[in-house]
Amino acid sequence: MNWIKHVVDFKNRFLENFFGQSSIHGFPYVVKKETHFIEKLFWIVTILLSVYATFYAFSNQWKRYNENPTVLSIGFLKPSKLNRPAITICAPFYTNETEVVEIIGNIWGVDNSSVSYEIYDNFLHTMSELNYKNMGNLKPFLEHSDKIYNNVINNQTIDLSVISYMLKNSSAIAQPEYNHVITELGLCQSTTKYNSLQNPFYKE
């Protein structure tokens, strides 16, 4: 019958396409028409042996798991002594404009009436929103690099890596266990005990 032939042809085309596009090594060579018969036989045997070896290893592990009781223990510690999972929050805090004026005055000795104030203001706002996706936003400041960075380098109390979180109002997270950290997503707040690795001003 014609419909049976169509079904068989469809099945053959489907299997050929499925195995030909498979990411399992060996299947594409089995269905490839240009592959020699001996090579196809080699891949079929290899695939079957791989399936058997996988099943054998899995069954042995499952048998060992069922026949050997496993005891889990967390020790005799009070619940308060157990370390909680670390939480890192990268929320969009708003910029504190009062601190911006103060920082620009402290670092560059410029107030908001100066012509150069806008350059420093834009620079600090860019730094406060910086992450790995928008690093290109610093390019416009290359022409002002001497003016921007010389004062920062000469001021030993200022670190560019922490300017941005100096601009952030952290009152959104009032809990004392949250600390500022520098991540690939910009400046965040975290409870991790490794804060000292991501925050040069971290205090125990």
PDB file of C-alpha atoms in Angstrom:
ATOM      1  CA  MET A   1       0.000   0.000   0.000  1.00  0.00           C
ATOM      2  CA  ASN A   2       1.125   3.533  -0.790  1.00  0.00           C
ATOM      3  CA  TRP A   3       0.435   4.943   2.667  1.00  0.00           C
ATOM      4  CA  ILE A   4       2.620   2.258   4.265  1.00  0.00           C
ATOM      5  CA  LYS A   5       5.422   3.157   1.893  1.00  0.00           C
ATOM      6  CA  HIS A   6       5.043   6.854   2.778  1.00  0.00           C
ATOM      7  CA  VAL A   7       5.150   6.038   6.483  1.00  0.00           C
ATOM      8  CA  VAL A   8       8.284   3.927   6.055  1.00  0.00           C
ATOM      9  CA  ASP A   9       9.971   6.630   3.948  1.00  0.00           C
ATOM     10  CA  PHE A  10       9.073   9.289   6.507  1.00  0.00           C
ATOM     11  CA  LYS A  11      10.432   7.119   9.320  1.00  0.00           C
ATOM     12  CA  ASN A  12      13.685   6.519   7.460  1.00  0.00           C
ATOM     13  CA  ARG A  13      14.142  10.225   6.690  1.00  0.00           C
ATOM     14  CA  PHE A  14      13.337  11.152  10.283  1.00  0.00           C
ATOM     15  CA  LEU A  15      15.814   8.645  11.742  1.00  0.00           C
ATOM     16  CA  GLU A  16      18.491   9.651   9.254  1.00  0.00           C
ATOM     17  CA  ASN A  17      18.040  13.332  10.092  1.00  0.00           C
ATOM     18  CA  PHE A  18      17.800  12.671  13.846  1.00  0.00           C
ATOM     19  CA  PHE A  19      20.925  10.535  14.100  1.00  0.00           C
ATOM     20  CA  GLY A  20      22.756  12.680  11.542  1.00  0.00           C
ATOM     21  CA  GLN A  21      22.269  15.783  13.709  1.00  0.00           C
ATOM     22  CA  SER A  22      22.885  13.970  17.001  1.00  0.00           C
ATOM     23  CA  SER A  23      25.631  15.272  19.282  1.00  0.00           C
ATOM     24  CA  ILE A  24      26.363  11.708  20.446  1.00  0.00           C
ATOM     25  CA  HIS A  25      29.656  10.808  18.833  1.00  0.00           C
ATOM     26  CA  GLY A  26      29.314   8.003  16.291  1.00  0.00           C
ATOM     27  CA  PHE A  27      25.650   8.348  15.296  1.00  0.00           C
ATOM     28  CA  PRO A  28      26.287  10.735  12.354  1.00  0.00           C
ATOM     29  CA  TYR A  29      28.810   8.273  10.891  1.00  0.00           C
ATOM     30  CA  VAL A  30      26.319   5.400  11.088  1.00  0.00           C
ATOM     31  CA  VAL A  31      23.668   7.141   8.953  1.00  0.00           C
ATOM     32  CA  LYS A  32      26.047   8.955   6.622  1.00  0.00           C
ATOM     33  CA  LYS A  33      25.721   7.404   3.155  1.00  0.00           C
ATOM     34  CA  GLU A  34      29.361   8.036   2.208  1.00  0.00           C
ATOM     35  CA  THR A  35      30.624   6.056   5.214  1.00  0.00           C
ATOM     36  CA  HIS A  36      32.071   2.626   4.401  1.00  0.00           C
ATOM     37  CA  PHE A  37      30.188  -0.413   5.694  1.00  0.00           C
ATOM     38  CA  ILE A  38      33.101  -1.539   7.876  1.00  0.00           C
ATOM     39  CA  GLU A  39      33.333   1.916   9.470  1.00  0.00           C
ATOM     40  CA  LYS A  40      29.580   1.898  10.134  1.00  0.00           C
ATOM     41  CA  LEU A  41      29.924  -1.514  11.764  1.00  0.00           C
ATOM     42  CA  PHE A  42      32.802  -0.207  13.878  1.00  0.00           C
ATOM     43  CA  TRP A  43      30.728   2.752  15.140  1.00  0.00           C
ATOM     44  CA  ILE A  44      27.702   0.546  15.863  1.00  0.00           C
ATOM     45  CA  VAL A  45      29.835  -1.819  17.960  1.00  0.00           C
ATOM     46  CA  THR A  46      31.491   1.138  19.725  1.00  0.00           C
ATOM     47  CA  ILE A  47      28.122   2.721  20.573  1.00  0.00           C
ATOM     48  CA  LEU A  48      26.720  -0.569  21.887  1.00  0.00           C
ATOM     49  CA  LEU A  49      29.800  -1.155  24.039  1.00  0.00           C
ATOM     50  CA  SER A  50      29.547   2.401  25.390  1.00  0.00           C
ATOM     51  CA  VAL A  51      25.888   1.913  26.321  1.00  0.00           C
ATOM     52  CA  TYR A  52      26.700  -1.384  28.027  1.00  0.00           C
ATOM     53  CA  ALA A  53      29.653   0.114  29.946  1.00  0.00           C
ATOM     54  CA  THR A  54      27.509   3.050  31.088  1.00  0.00           C
ATOM     55  CA  PHE A  55      24.698   0.790  32.266  1.00  0.00           C
ATOM     56  CA  TYR A  56      27.180  -1.526  34.008  1.00  0.00           C
ATOM     57  CA  ALA A  57      28.846   1.343  35.886  1.00  0.00           C
ATOM     58  CA  PHE A  58      25.489   2.855  36.842  1.00  0.00           C
ATOM     59  CA  SER A  59      24.045  -0.457  38.066  1.00  0.00           C
ATOM     60  CA  ASN A  60      27.130  -1.140  40.211  1.00  0.00           C
ATOM     61  CA  GLN A  61      26.893   2.288  41.833  1.00  0.00           C
ATOM     62  CA  TRP A  62      23.165   1.854  42.454  1.00  0.00           C
ATOM     63  CA  LYS A  63      23.753  -1.587  43.972  1.00  0.00           C
ATOM     64  CA  ARG A  64      26.522  -0.260  46.235  1.00  0.00           C
ATOM     65  CA  TYR A  65      24.291   2.631  47.346  1.00  0.00           C
ATOM     66  CA  ASN A  66      21.436   0.294  48.311  1.00  0.00           C
ATOM     67  CA  GLU A  67      23.621  -2.263  50.092  1.00  0.00           C
ATOM     68  CA  ASN A  68      25.700   0.207  52.120  1.00  0.00           C
ATOM     69  CA  PRO A  69      23.858   2.517  54.526  1.00  0.00           C
ATOM     70  CA  THR A  70      25.006   6.115  54.425  1.00  0.00           C
ATOM     71  CA  VAL A  71      25.077   8.268  57.566  1.00  0.00           C
ATOM     72  CA  LEU A  72      24.844  12.025  57.190  1.00  0.00           C
ATOM     73  CA  SER A  73      25.982  14.235  60.072  1.00  0.00           C
ATOM     74  CA  ILE A  74      26.386  17.971  60.604  1.00  0.00           C
ATOM     75  CA  GLY A  75      28.038  17.719  64.017  1.00  0.00           C
ATOM     76  CA  PHE A  76      26.929  18.841  67.435  1.00  0.00           C
ATOM     77  CA  LEU A  77      26.598  22.532  66.735  1.00  0.00           C
ATOM     78  CA  LYS A  78      23.936  24.979  67.740  1.00  0.00           C
ATOM     79  CA  PRO A  79      21.764  26.199  64.863  1.00  0.00           C
ATOM     80  CA  SER A  80      23.120  29.699  65.427  1.00  0.00           C
ATOM     81  CA  LYS A  81      26.631  28.433  64.669  1.00  0.00           C
ATOM     82  CA  LEU A  82      25.769  27.062  61.249  1.00  0.00           C
ATOM     83  CA  ASN A  83      26.828  29.211  58.314  1.00  0.00           C
ATOM     84  CA  ARG A  84      23.906  30.520  56.343  1.00  0.00           C
ATOM     85  CA  PRO A  85      23.975  30.630  52.536  1.00  0.00           C
ATOM     86  CA  ALA A  86      25.621  33.807  51.260  1.00  0.00           C
ATOM     87  CA  ILE A  87      23.320  36.318  49.602  1.00  0.00           C
ATOM     88  CA  THR A  88      24.494  38.931  47.099  1.00  0.00           C
ATOM     89  CA  ILE A  89      22.102  41.696  46.075  1.00  0.00           C
ATOM     90  CA  CYS A  90      22.807  43.909  43.066  1.00  0.00           C
ATOM     91  CA  ALA A  91      19.954  46.385  43.360  1.00  0.00           C
ATOM     92  CA  PRO A  92      19.917  49.726  41.500  1.00  0.00           C
ATOM     93  CA  PHE A  93      20.563  52.137  44.380  1.00  0.00           C
ATOM     94  CA  TYR A  94      20.019  55.798  43.674  1.00  0.00           C
ATOM     95  CA  THR A  95      22.915  58.265  43.589  1.00  0.00           C
ATOM     96  CA  ASN A  96      23.339  60.651  46.483  1.00  0.00           C
ATOM     97  CA  GLU A  97      23.898  64.033  44.823  1.00  0.00           C
ATOM     98  CA  THR A  98      25.111  65.645  48.046  1.00  0.00           C
ATOM     99  CA  GLU A  99      27.942  63.114  48.259  1.00  0.00           C
ATOM    100  CA  VAL A 100      28.761  63.674  44.582  1.00  0.00           C
ATOM    101  CA  VAL A 101      29.404  67.365  45.227  1.00  0.00           C
ATOM    102  CA  GLU A 102      31.450  66.519  48.320  1.00  0.00           C
ATOM    103  CA  ILE A 103      33.574  63.887  46.568  1.00  0.00           C
ATOM    104  CA  ILE A 104      34.298  66.140  43.586  1.00  0.00           C
ATOM    105  CA  GLY A 105      35.348  68.887  45.962  1.00  0.00           C
ATOM    106  CA  ASN A 106      37.583  66.569  48.014  1.00  0.00           C
ATOM    107  CA  ILE A 107      39.309  64.864  45.077  1.00  0.00           C
ATOM    108  CA  TRP A 108      39.494  67.547  42.401  1.00  0.00           C
ATOM    109  CA  GLY A 109      38.930  70.736  44.384  1.00  0.00           C
ATOM    110  CA  VAL A 110      36.060  71.768  42.112  1.00  0.00           C
ATOM    111  CA  ASP A 111      32.597  72.985  43.052  1.00  0.00           C
ATOM    112  CA  ASN A 112      29.394  72.913  41.010  1.00  0.00           C
ATOM    113  CA  SER A 113      30.008  76.430  39.697  1.00  0.00           C
ATOM    114  CA  SER A 114      33.162  75.352  37.842  1.00  0.00           C
ATOM    115  CA  VAL A 115      33.230  74.676  34.092  1.00  0.00           C
ATOM    116  CA  SER A 116      34.950  71.299  34.708  1.00  0.00           C
ATOM    117  CA  TYR A 117      32.356  70.162  37.230  1.00  0.00           C
ATOM    118  CA  GLU A 118      30.192  68.460  34.591  1.00  0.00           C
ATOM    119  CA  ILE A 119      33.103  66.245  33.481  1.00  0.00           C
ATOM    120  CA  TYR A 120      33.719  64.951  36.998  1.00  0.00           C
ATOM    121  CA  ASP A 121      30.011  64.644  37.694  1.00  0.00           C
ATOM    122  CA  ASN A 122      29.453  62.506  34.567  1.00  0.00           C
ATOM    123  CA  PHE A 123      32.530  60.432  35.400  1.00  0.00           C
ATOM    124  CA  LEU A 124      31.337  59.594  38.906  1.00  0.00           C
ATOM    125  CA  HIS A 125      27.825  58.749  37.717  1.00  0.00           C
ATOM    126  CA  THR A 126      29.310  56.485  35.024  1.00  0.00           C
ATOM    127  CA  MET A 127      31.489  54.765  37.629  1.00  0.00           C
ATOM    128  CA  SER A 128      28.515  54.227  39.923  1.00  0.00           C
ATOM    129  CA  GLU A 129      26.618  52.361  37.182  1.00  0.00           C
ATOM    130  CA  LEU A 130      29.598  50.466  35.763  1.00  0.00           C
ATOM    131  CA  ASN A 131      29.472  46.713  35.108  1.00  0.00           C
ATOM    132  CA  TYR A 132      31.016  44.280  32.637  1.00  0.00           C
ATOM    133  CA  LYS A 133      28.380  45.082  29.992  1.00  0.00           C
ATOM    134  CA  ASN A 134      28.895  48.843  29.823  1.00  0.00           C
ATOM    135  CA  MET A 135      32.662  49.254  30.259  1.00  0.00           C
ATOM    136  CA  GLY A 136      32.644  51.144  26.956  1.00  0.00           C
ATOM    137  CA  ASN A 137      30.941  54.049  28.710  1.00  0.00           C
ATOM    138  CA  LEU A 138      34.368  55.068  30.049  1.00  0.00           C
ATOM    139  CA  LYS A 139      35.742  55.807  26.553  1.00  0.00           C
ATOM    140  CA  PRO A 140      34.523  59.440  26.424  1.00  0.00           C
ATOM    141  CA  PHE A 141      36.650  60.177  29.502  1.00  0.00           C
ATOM    142  CA  LEU A 142      39.936  59.111  27.874  1.00  0.00           C
ATOM    143  CA  GLU A 143      40.561  62.641  26.601  1.00  0.00           C
ATOM    144  CA  HIS A 144      40.236  63.905  30.178  1.00  0.00           C
ATOM    145  CA  SER A 145      42.256  61.061  31.719  1.00  0.00           C
ATOM    146  CA  ASP A 146      45.113  63.262  32.944  1.00  0.00           C
ATOM    147  CA  LYS A 147      42.732  65.674  34.613  1.00  0.00           C
ATOM    148  CA  ILE A 148      40.661  62.889  36.191  1.00  0.00           C
ATOM    149  CA  TYR A 149      43.267  60.340  37.266  1.00  0.00           C
ATOM    150  CA  ASN A 150      46.199  62.506  38.372  1.00  0.00           C
ATOM    151  CA  ASN A 151      44.263  63.931  41.292  1.00  0.00           C
ATOM    152  CA  VAL A 152      43.014  60.476  42.243  1.00  0.00           C
ATOM    153  CA  ILE A 153      46.515  58.964  42.191  1.00  0.00           C
ATOM    154  CA  ASN A 154      47.927  61.850  44.227  1.00  0.00           C
ATOM    155  CA  ASN A 155      45.173  61.445  46.810  1.00  0.00           C
ATOM    156  CA  GLN A 156      46.241  58.318  48.712  1.00  0.00           C
ATOM    157  CA  THR A 157      42.934  58.081  50.604  1.00  0.00           C
ATOM    158  CA  ILE A 158      40.839  57.554  47.478  1.00  0.00           C
ATOM    159  CA  ASP A 159      40.531  54.313  45.522  1.00  0.00           C
ATOM    160  CA  LEU A 160      38.794  54.382  42.130  1.00  0.00           C
ATOM    161  CA  SER A 161      37.430  50.925  42.739  1.00  0.00           C
ATOM    162  CA  VAL A 162      35.289  52.186  45.615  1.00  0.00           C
ATOM    163  CA  ILE A 163      34.233  55.599  44.333  1.00  0.00           C
ATOM    164  CA  SER A 164      31.033  54.166  42.954  1.00  0.00           C
ATOM    165  CA  TYR A 165      29.727  52.734  46.186  1.00  0.00           C
ATOM    166  CA  MET A 166      30.655  55.963  47.961  1.00  0.00           C
ATOM    167  CA  LEU A 167      28.020  57.519  45.706  1.00  0.00           C
ATOM    168  CA  LYS A 168      25.382  54.918  46.482  1.00  0.00           C
ATOM    169  CA  ASN A 169      22.893  55.387  49.264  1.00  0.00           C
ATOM    170  CA  SER A 170      22.983  52.037  51.045  1.00  0.00           C
ATOM    171  CA  SER A 171      20.066  52.759  53.374  1.00  0.00           C
ATOM    172  CA  ALA A 172      17.938  50.428  51.246  1.00  0.00           C
ATOM    173  CA  ILE A 173      19.667  47.549  53.050  1.00  0.00           C
ATOM    174  CA  ALA A 174      19.932  48.441  56.715  1.00  0.00           C
ATOM    175  CA  GLN A 175      21.132  45.087  58.068  1.00  0.00           C
ATOM    176  CA  PRO A 176      24.746  45.380  59.279  1.00  0.00           C
ATOM    177  CA  GLU A 177      25.743  41.945  57.922  1.00  0.00           C
ATOM    178  CA  TYR A 178      25.531  43.242  54.344  1.00  0.00           C
ATOM    179  CA  ASN A 179      28.782  44.679  53.016  1.00  0.00           C
ATOM    180  CA  HIS A 180      29.705  46.380  49.768  1.00  0.00           C
ATOM    181  CA  VAL A 181      31.430  44.112  47.235  1.00  0.00           C
ATOM    182  CA  ILE A 182      32.741  44.707  43.727  1.00  0.00           C
ATOM    183  CA  THR A 183      31.451  42.144  41.218  1.00  0.00           C
ATOM    184  CA  GLU A 184      31.193  41.763  37.449  1.00  0.00           C
ATOM    185  CA  LEU A 185      27.704  43.262  37.745  1.00  0.00           C
ATOM    186  CA  GLY A 186      29.054  46.392  39.395  1.00  0.00           C
ATOM    187  CA  LEU A 187      28.784  47.276  43.061  1.00  0.00           C
ATOM    188  CA  CYS A 188      26.587  44.991  45.108  1.00  0.00           C
ATOM    189  CA  GLN A 189      25.946  44.120  48.736  1.00  0.00           C
ATOM    190  CA  SER A 190      26.658  40.660  50.088  1.00  0.00           C
ATOM    191  CA  THR A 191      26.680  38.545  53.240  1.00  0.00           C
ATOM    192  CA  THR A 192      29.568  36.362  52.067  1.00  0.00           C
ATOM    193  CA  LYS A 193      32.431  35.885  54.525  1.00  0.00           C
ATOM    194  CA  TYR A 194      34.851  36.500  51.642  1.00  0.00           C
ATOM    195  CA  ASN A 195      33.979  40.204  51.529  1.00  0.00           C
ATOM    196  CA  SER A 196      37.593  41.142  52.183  1.00  0.00           C
ATOM    197  CA  LEU A 197      38.570  39.762  48.765  1.00  0.00           C
ATOM    198  CA  GLN A 198      36.085  42.017  46.963  1.00  0.00           C
ATOM    199  CA  ASN A 199      36.191  45.098  49.172  1.00  0.00           C
ATOM    200  CA  PRO A 200      39.520  46.799  50.042  1.00  0.00           C
ATOM    201  CA  PHE A 201      37.878  48.636  52.948  1.00  0.00           C
ATOM    202  CA  TYR A 202      36.260  45.576  54.486  1.00  0.00           C
ATOM    203  CA  LYS A 203      36.383  45.417  58.285  1.00  0.00           C
ATOM    204  CA  GLU A 204      35.757  42.373  60.444  1.00  0.00           C
TER     205      GLU A 204
END
